[in-house]
């Protein structure tokens, strides 16, 4: 899973990225812990089933702290987008290609309203303008990709197949394409759309395959909460989550330095050092008050994207259905993020293609009941896959 951070310059995208990807602990063998500057790992969190079962898990593909399970997801922070980036303004829009593979996008806006859509300091700038601009630039970027290939697409009898080939790196399925063609009554063979039709298609595909959340950042600045509330009542199209990326970054830095004990997402922390300077202590008290007075935080933001916007559930595969272990004896080693509606066979495929190939049936480890391959998984299911191939 890949989540992209987008927005105009100076809204706090990179600060948010740093805060989301800074951890006290990382999972050593997770493939993405080697980080290039703008690609990192963040952790979505949810109560672990080990609490309900009254055991302590040995989490391996995820982390578990005080019965809160943390699941790795990839985060990418791209350059700032400005109005008319698609005709070369600012840094242009080529860097949006890095978002092709993203499953969802976080649009970062400045709730303090002190930076405009170009990132310049101003007295007032309406964050709604940023949302409109970002969405529009993303649609323009996508439209240009279609335009570039239109000549080839127009020669093909089957337009859906032709589009699907062009969009193979975009996490766009044939079904997605078909749905949008139907929605806007667009022709599907020997496609030769007008610019307007290309734009409609692009808008439809982006809305369907790149769901977005708006992050109202810099909520710590005086007056920002009012702007945030205004934004929430004016924009119904997206969920809007307020946060202060800079405060959360300070918080996670303090946790990393073992100055405080903090579980991401909590609205409190414990100070571990008693020899802090007055300045540091005051800063921590300020952060503590901030946490207590604000409901949203970046952990909720990430959890919203993973579990609500992208509709994932968590399933725990085990080999021993009595002890809830793998064959090394690890208790509930893996928590797997999987789309709601997935089947037991989908889970087997996610674990290993061979496991799926030889799959006979699944078993609910709680009830010991047999489940068919097409059983629709439920959130927090503990599942044993029985297969002829391991
Ligand atoms: N007050 C406040 N300032 C912030 C916050 N997040 C970022 N900033 C500041 O905004 C400026 C731009 O931040 P940066 O992360 O580089 O923005 P980007 O260009 O969108 O990546 C920097 O001066 C940050 O310190 C925040 O939550 N609150
Ligand atoms: Mg940046």
PDB file of N, CA, C and O in Angstrom, residues 47-58 64 67 69 314-318 320-325 330-334 364-368 379-383:
ATOM      1  N   UNK A  47      -6.373  -1.955  17.567  1.00  0.00           N
ATOM      2  CA  UNK A  47      -6.222  -2.873  18.703  1.00  0.00           C
ATOM      3  C   UNK A  47      -5.922  -4.285  18.198  1.00  0.00           C
ATOM      4  O   UNK A  47      -6.536  -4.769  17.246  1.00  0.00           O
ATOM      5  N   UNK A  48      -4.954  -4.922  18.840  1.00  0.00           N
ATOM      6  CA  UNK A  48      -4.546  -6.272  18.428  1.00  0.00           C
ATOM      7  C   UNK A  48      -5.513  -7.295  19.025  1.00  0.00           C
ATOM      8  O   UNK A  48      -6.016  -7.105  20.138  1.00  0.00           O
ATOM      9  N   UNK A  49      -5.741  -8.396  18.319  1.00  0.00           N
ATOM     10  CA  UNK A  49      -6.661  -9.417  18.851  1.00  0.00           C
ATOM     11  C   UNK A  49      -6.066 -10.147  20.061  1.00  0.00           C
ATOM     12  O   UNK A  49      -6.769 -10.878  20.742  1.00  0.00           O
ATOM     13  N   UNK A  50      -4.771  -9.943  20.316  1.00  0.00           N
ATOM     14  CA  UNK A  50      -4.180 -10.637  21.474  1.00  0.00           C
ATOM     15  C   UNK A  50      -4.809 -10.171  22.787  1.00  0.00           C
ATOM     16  O   UNK A  50      -4.784 -10.887  23.781  1.00  0.00           O
ATOM     17  N   UNK A  51      -5.381  -8.981  22.775  1.00  0.00           N
ATOM     18  CA  UNK A  51      -6.032  -8.466  23.974  1.00  0.00           C
ATOM     19  C   UNK A  51      -7.288  -9.297  24.280  1.00  0.00           C
ATOM     20  O   UNK A  51      -7.458  -9.802  25.388  1.00  0.00           O
ATOM     21  N   UNK A  52      -8.112  -9.444  23.272  1.00  0.00           N
ATOM     22  CA  UNK A  52      -9.348 -10.228  23.408  1.00  0.00           C
ATOM     23  C   UNK A  52      -9.030 -11.673  23.823  1.00  0.00           C
ATOM     24  O   UNK A  52      -9.746 -12.277  24.629  1.00  0.00           O
ATOM     25  N   UNK A  53      -7.937 -12.222  23.276  1.00  0.00           N
ATOM     26  CA  UNK A  53      -7.599 -13.626  23.549  1.00  0.00           C
ATOM     27  C   UNK A  53      -6.794 -13.787  24.841  1.00  0.00           C
ATOM     28  O   UNK A  53      -6.452 -14.899  25.231  1.00  0.00           O
ATOM     29  N   UNK A  54      -6.471 -12.630  25.437  1.00  0.00           N
ATOM     30  CA  UNK A  54      -5.711 -12.650  26.677  1.00  0.00           C
ATOM     31  C   UNK A  54      -4.339 -13.331  26.539  1.00  0.00           C
ATOM     32  O   UNK A  54      -3.940 -14.127  27.384  1.00  0.00           O
ATOM     33  N   UNK A  55      -3.665 -13.031  25.444  1.00  0.00           N
ATOM     34  CA  UNK A  55      -2.305 -13.546  25.238  1.00  0.00           C
ATOM     35  C   UNK A  55      -1.406 -12.370  24.862  1.00  0.00           C
ATOM     36  O   UNK A  55      -1.894 -11.261  24.658  1.00  0.00           O
ATOM     37  N   UNK A  56      -0.109 -12.629  24.804  1.00  0.00           N
ATOM     38  CA  UNK A  56       0.796 -11.613  24.286  1.00  0.00           C
ATOM     39  C   UNK A  56       1.323 -12.091  22.945  1.00  0.00           C
ATOM     40  O   UNK A  56       1.893 -13.171  22.851  1.00  0.00           O
ATOM     41  N   UNK A  57       1.112 -11.291  21.898  1.00  0.00           N
ATOM     42  CA  UNK A  57       1.520 -11.754  20.576  1.00  0.00           C
ATOM     43  C   UNK A  57       3.031 -11.596  20.372  1.00  0.00           C
ATOM     44  O   UNK A  57       3.695 -10.878  21.119  1.00  0.00           O
ATOM     45  N   UNK A  58       3.562 -12.305  19.383  1.00  0.00           N
ATOM     46  CA  UNK A  58       4.947 -12.109  18.943  1.00  0.00           C
ATOM     47  C   UNK A  58       4.872 -11.533  17.524  1.00  0.00           C
ATOM     48  O   UNK A  58       5.088 -12.244  16.552  1.00  0.00           O
ATOM     49  N   UNK A  64       3.656  -4.521  17.949  1.00  0.00           N
ATOM     50  CA  UNK A  64       2.562  -4.485  18.900  1.00  0.00           C
ATOM     51  C   UNK A  64       3.063  -3.846  20.191  1.00  0.00           C
ATOM     52  O   UNK A  64       4.031  -4.299  20.788  1.00  0.00           O
ATOM     53  N   UNK A  67      -0.782  -3.925  23.317  1.00  0.00           N
ATOM     54  CA  UNK A  67      -1.953  -4.465  22.605  1.00  0.00           C
ATOM     55  C   UNK A  67      -2.464  -3.562  21.487  1.00  0.00           C
ATOM     56  O   UNK A  67      -3.570  -3.726  21.011  1.00  0.00           O
ATOM     57  N   UNK A  69      -1.671  -2.792  17.699  1.00  0.00           N
ATOM     58  CA  UNK A  69      -0.879  -3.343  16.604  1.00  0.00           C
ATOM     59  C   UNK A  69      -0.619  -2.248  15.576  1.00  0.00           C
ATOM     60  O   UNK A  69      -1.532  -1.516  15.206  1.00  0.00           O
ATOM     61  N   UNK A 314      -8.142  -6.195   9.070  1.00  0.00           N
ATOM     62  CA  UNK A 314      -6.943  -6.925   9.471  1.00  0.00           C
ATOM     63  C   UNK A 314      -7.320  -8.377   9.717  1.00  0.00           C
ATOM     64  O   UNK A 314      -8.325  -8.670  10.360  1.00  0.00           O
ATOM     65  N   UNK A 315      -6.505  -9.269   9.174  1.00  0.00           N
ATOM     66  CA  UNK A 315      -6.736 -10.699   9.362  1.00  0.00           C
ATOM     67  C   UNK A 315      -5.424 -11.330   9.825  1.00  0.00           C
ATOM     68  O   UNK A 315      -4.348 -10.933   9.377  1.00  0.00           O
ATOM     69  N   UNK A 316      -5.539 -12.269  10.763  1.00  0.00           N
ATOM     70  CA  UNK A 316      -4.345 -12.898  11.336  1.00  0.00           C
ATOM     71  C   UNK A 316      -4.248 -14.348  10.878  1.00  0.00           C
ATOM     72  O   UNK A 316      -5.002 -15.202  11.358  1.00  0.00           O
ATOM     73  N   UNK A 317      -3.348 -14.654   9.961  1.00  0.00           N
ATOM     74  CA  UNK A 317      -3.178 -16.053   9.567  1.00  0.00           C
ATOM     75  C   UNK A 317      -2.326 -16.802  10.595  1.00  0.00           C
ATOM     76  O   UNK A 317      -1.347 -16.249  11.103  1.00  0.00           O
ATOM     77  N   UNK A 318      -2.712 -18.025  10.911  1.00  0.00           N
ATOM     78  CA  UNK A 318      -1.921 -18.855  11.838  1.00  0.00           C
ATOM     79  C   UNK A 318      -1.814 -20.266  11.278  1.00  0.00           C
ATOM     80  O   UNK A 318      -2.615 -20.665  10.420  1.00  0.00           O
ATOM     81  N   UNK A 320      -1.152 -23.006  13.632  1.00  0.00           N
ATOM     82  CA  UNK A 320      -1.744 -23.833  14.685  1.00  0.00           C
ATOM     83  C   UNK A 320      -2.984 -23.111  15.212  1.00  0.00           C
ATOM     84  O   UNK A 320      -2.866 -22.082  15.884  1.00  0.00           O
ATOM     85  N   UNK A 321      -4.140 -23.704  14.903  1.00  0.00           N
ATOM     86  CA  UNK A 321      -5.387 -23.008  15.240  1.00  0.00           C
ATOM     87  C   UNK A 321      -5.707 -23.074  16.731  1.00  0.00           C
ATOM     88  O   UNK A 321      -6.585 -22.371  17.218  1.00  0.00           O
ATOM     89  N   UNK A 322      -4.993 -23.939  17.466  1.00  0.00           N
ATOM     90  CA  UNK A 322      -5.251 -24.019  18.905  1.00  0.00           C
ATOM     91  C   UNK A 322      -4.409 -23.033  19.690  1.00  0.00           C
ATOM     92  O   UNK A 322      -4.853 -22.418  20.637  1.00  0.00           O
ATOM     93  N   UNK A 323      -3.141 -22.890  19.233  1.00  0.00           N
ATOM     94  CA  UNK A 323      -2.252 -21.977  19.969  1.00  0.00           C
ATOM     95  C   UNK A 323      -2.122 -20.623  19.286  1.00  0.00           C
ATOM     96  O   UNK A 323      -1.395 -19.755  19.758  1.00  0.00           O
ATOM     97  N   UNK A 324      -2.773 -20.457  18.137  1.00  0.00           N
ATOM     98  CA  UNK A 324      -2.695 -19.213  17.354  1.00  0.00           C
ATOM     99  C   UNK A 324      -1.251 -18.884  16.957  1.00  0.00           C
ATOM    100  O   UNK A 324      -0.825 -17.724  17.016  1.00  0.00           O
ATOM    101  N   UNK A 325      -0.484 -19.902  16.601  1.00  0.00           N
ATOM    102  CA  UNK A 325       0.933 -19.665  16.299  1.00  0.00           C
ATOM    103  C   UNK A 325       1.297 -20.036  14.859  1.00  0.00           C
ATOM    104  O   UNK A 325       0.543 -20.721  14.168  1.00  0.00           O
ATOM    105  N   UNK A 330       5.512 -18.699  17.207  1.00  0.00           N
ATOM    106  CA  UNK A 330       5.192 -17.282  17.417  1.00  0.00           C
ATOM    107  C   UNK A 330       3.677 -17.097  17.469  1.00  0.00           C
ATOM    108  O   UNK A 330       2.961 -17.548  16.573  1.00  0.00           O
ATOM    109  N   UNK A 331       3.242 -16.402  18.499  1.00  0.00           N
ATOM    110  CA  UNK A 331       1.803 -16.168  18.663  1.00  0.00           C
ATOM    111  C   UNK A 331       1.351 -15.003  17.779  1.00  0.00           C
ATOM    112  O   UNK A 331       1.956 -13.926  17.821  1.00  0.00           O
ATOM    113  N   UNK A 332       0.334 -15.247  16.954  1.00  0.00           N
ATOM    114  CA  UNK A 332      -0.232 -14.211  16.068  1.00  0.00           C
ATOM    115  C   UNK A 332       0.870 -13.389  15.397  1.00  0.00           C
ATOM    116  O   UNK A 332       0.907 -12.164  15.541  1.00  0.00           O
ATOM    117  N   UNK A 333       1.772 -14.066  14.683  1.00  0.00           N
ATOM    118  CA  UNK A 333       2.939 -13.347  14.146  1.00  0.00           C
ATOM    119  C   UNK A 333       2.584 -12.264  13.124  1.00  0.00           C
ATOM    120  O   UNK A 333       3.181 -11.198  13.159  1.00  0.00           O
ATOM    121  N   UNK A 334       1.606 -12.557  12.284  1.00  0.00           N
ATOM    122  CA  UNK A 334       1.319 -11.614  11.200  1.00  0.00           C
ATOM    123  C   UNK A 334      -0.102 -11.070  11.272  1.00  0.00           C
ATOM    124  O   UNK A 334      -1.053 -11.826  11.452  1.00  0.00           O
ATOM    125  N   UNK A 364     -11.622 -21.180  10.790  1.00  0.00           N
ATOM    126  CA  UNK A 364     -11.725 -20.094  11.758  1.00  0.00           C
ATOM    127  C   UNK A 364     -11.102 -20.589  13.055  1.00  0.00           C
ATOM    128  O   UNK A 364     -11.619 -21.517  13.678  1.00  0.00           O
ATOM    129  N   UNK A 365      -9.978 -19.986  13.454  1.00  0.00           N
ATOM    130  CA  UNK A 365      -9.251 -20.502  14.621  1.00  0.00           C
ATOM    131  C   UNK A 365     -10.035 -20.310  15.921  1.00  0.00           C
ATOM    132  O   UNK A 365      -9.826 -21.039  16.882  1.00  0.00           O
ATOM    133  N   UNK A 366     -10.932 -19.353  15.943  1.00  0.00           N
ATOM    134  CA  UNK A 366     -11.709 -19.145  17.172  1.00  0.00           C
ATOM    135  C   UNK A 366     -12.755 -20.248  17.361  1.00  0.00           C
ATOM    136  O   UNK A 366     -12.915 -20.783  18.452  1.00  0.00           O
ATOM    137  N   UNK A 367     -13.451 -20.593  16.285  1.00  0.00           N
ATOM    138  CA  UNK A 367     -14.570 -21.546  16.397  1.00  0.00           C
ATOM    139  C   UNK A 367     -14.183 -22.948  15.930  1.00  0.00           C
ATOM    140  O   UNK A 367     -14.933 -23.892  16.136  1.00  0.00           O
ATOM    141  N   UNK A 368     -12.998 -23.048  15.278  1.00  0.00           N
ATOM    142  CA  UNK A 368     -12.524 -24.297  14.654  1.00  0.00           C
ATOM    143  C   UNK A 368     -13.460 -24.770  13.526  1.00  0.00           C
ATOM    144  O   UNK A 368     -13.448 -25.937  13.161  1.00  0.00           O
ATOM    145  N   UNK A 379     -13.211  -8.529   9.749  1.00  0.00           N
ATOM    146  CA  UNK A 379     -12.159  -7.841  10.468  1.00  0.00           C
ATOM    147  C   UNK A 379     -11.783  -8.643  11.720  1.00  0.00           C
ATOM    148  O   UNK A 379     -12.660  -9.159  12.418  1.00  0.00           O
ATOM    149  N   UNK A 380     -10.470  -8.754  11.961  1.00  0.00           N
ATOM    150  CA  UNK A 380      -9.934  -9.475  13.130  1.00  0.00           C
ATOM    151  C   UNK A 380     -10.102 -10.982  13.086  1.00  0.00           C
ATOM    152  O   UNK A 380      -9.921 -11.655  14.109  1.00  0.00           O
ATOM    153  N   UNK A 381     -10.438 -11.530  11.923  1.00  0.00           N
ATOM    154  CA  UNK A 381     -10.491 -12.988  11.794  1.00  0.00           C
ATOM    155  C   UNK A 381      -9.107 -13.591  12.044  1.00  0.00           C
ATOM    156  O   UNK A 381      -8.086 -13.002  11.657  1.00  0.00           O
ATOM    157  N   UNK A 382      -9.094 -14.754  12.693  1.00  0.00           N
ATOM    158  CA  UNK A 382      -7.850 -15.519  12.834  1.00  0.00           C
ATOM    159  C   UNK A 382      -8.061 -16.774  12.003  1.00  0.00           C
ATOM    160  O   UNK A 382      -8.991 -17.552  12.258  1.00  0.00           O
ATOM    161  N   UNK A 383      -7.235 -16.939  10.984  1.00  0.00           N
ATOM    162  CA  UNK A 383      -7.532 -17.918   9.943  1.00  0.00           C
ATOM    163  C   UNK A 383      -6.364 -18.879   9.737  1.00  0.00           C
ATOM    164  O   UNK A 383      -5.208 -18.464   9.629  1.00  0.00           O
TER     165      UNK A 383
END
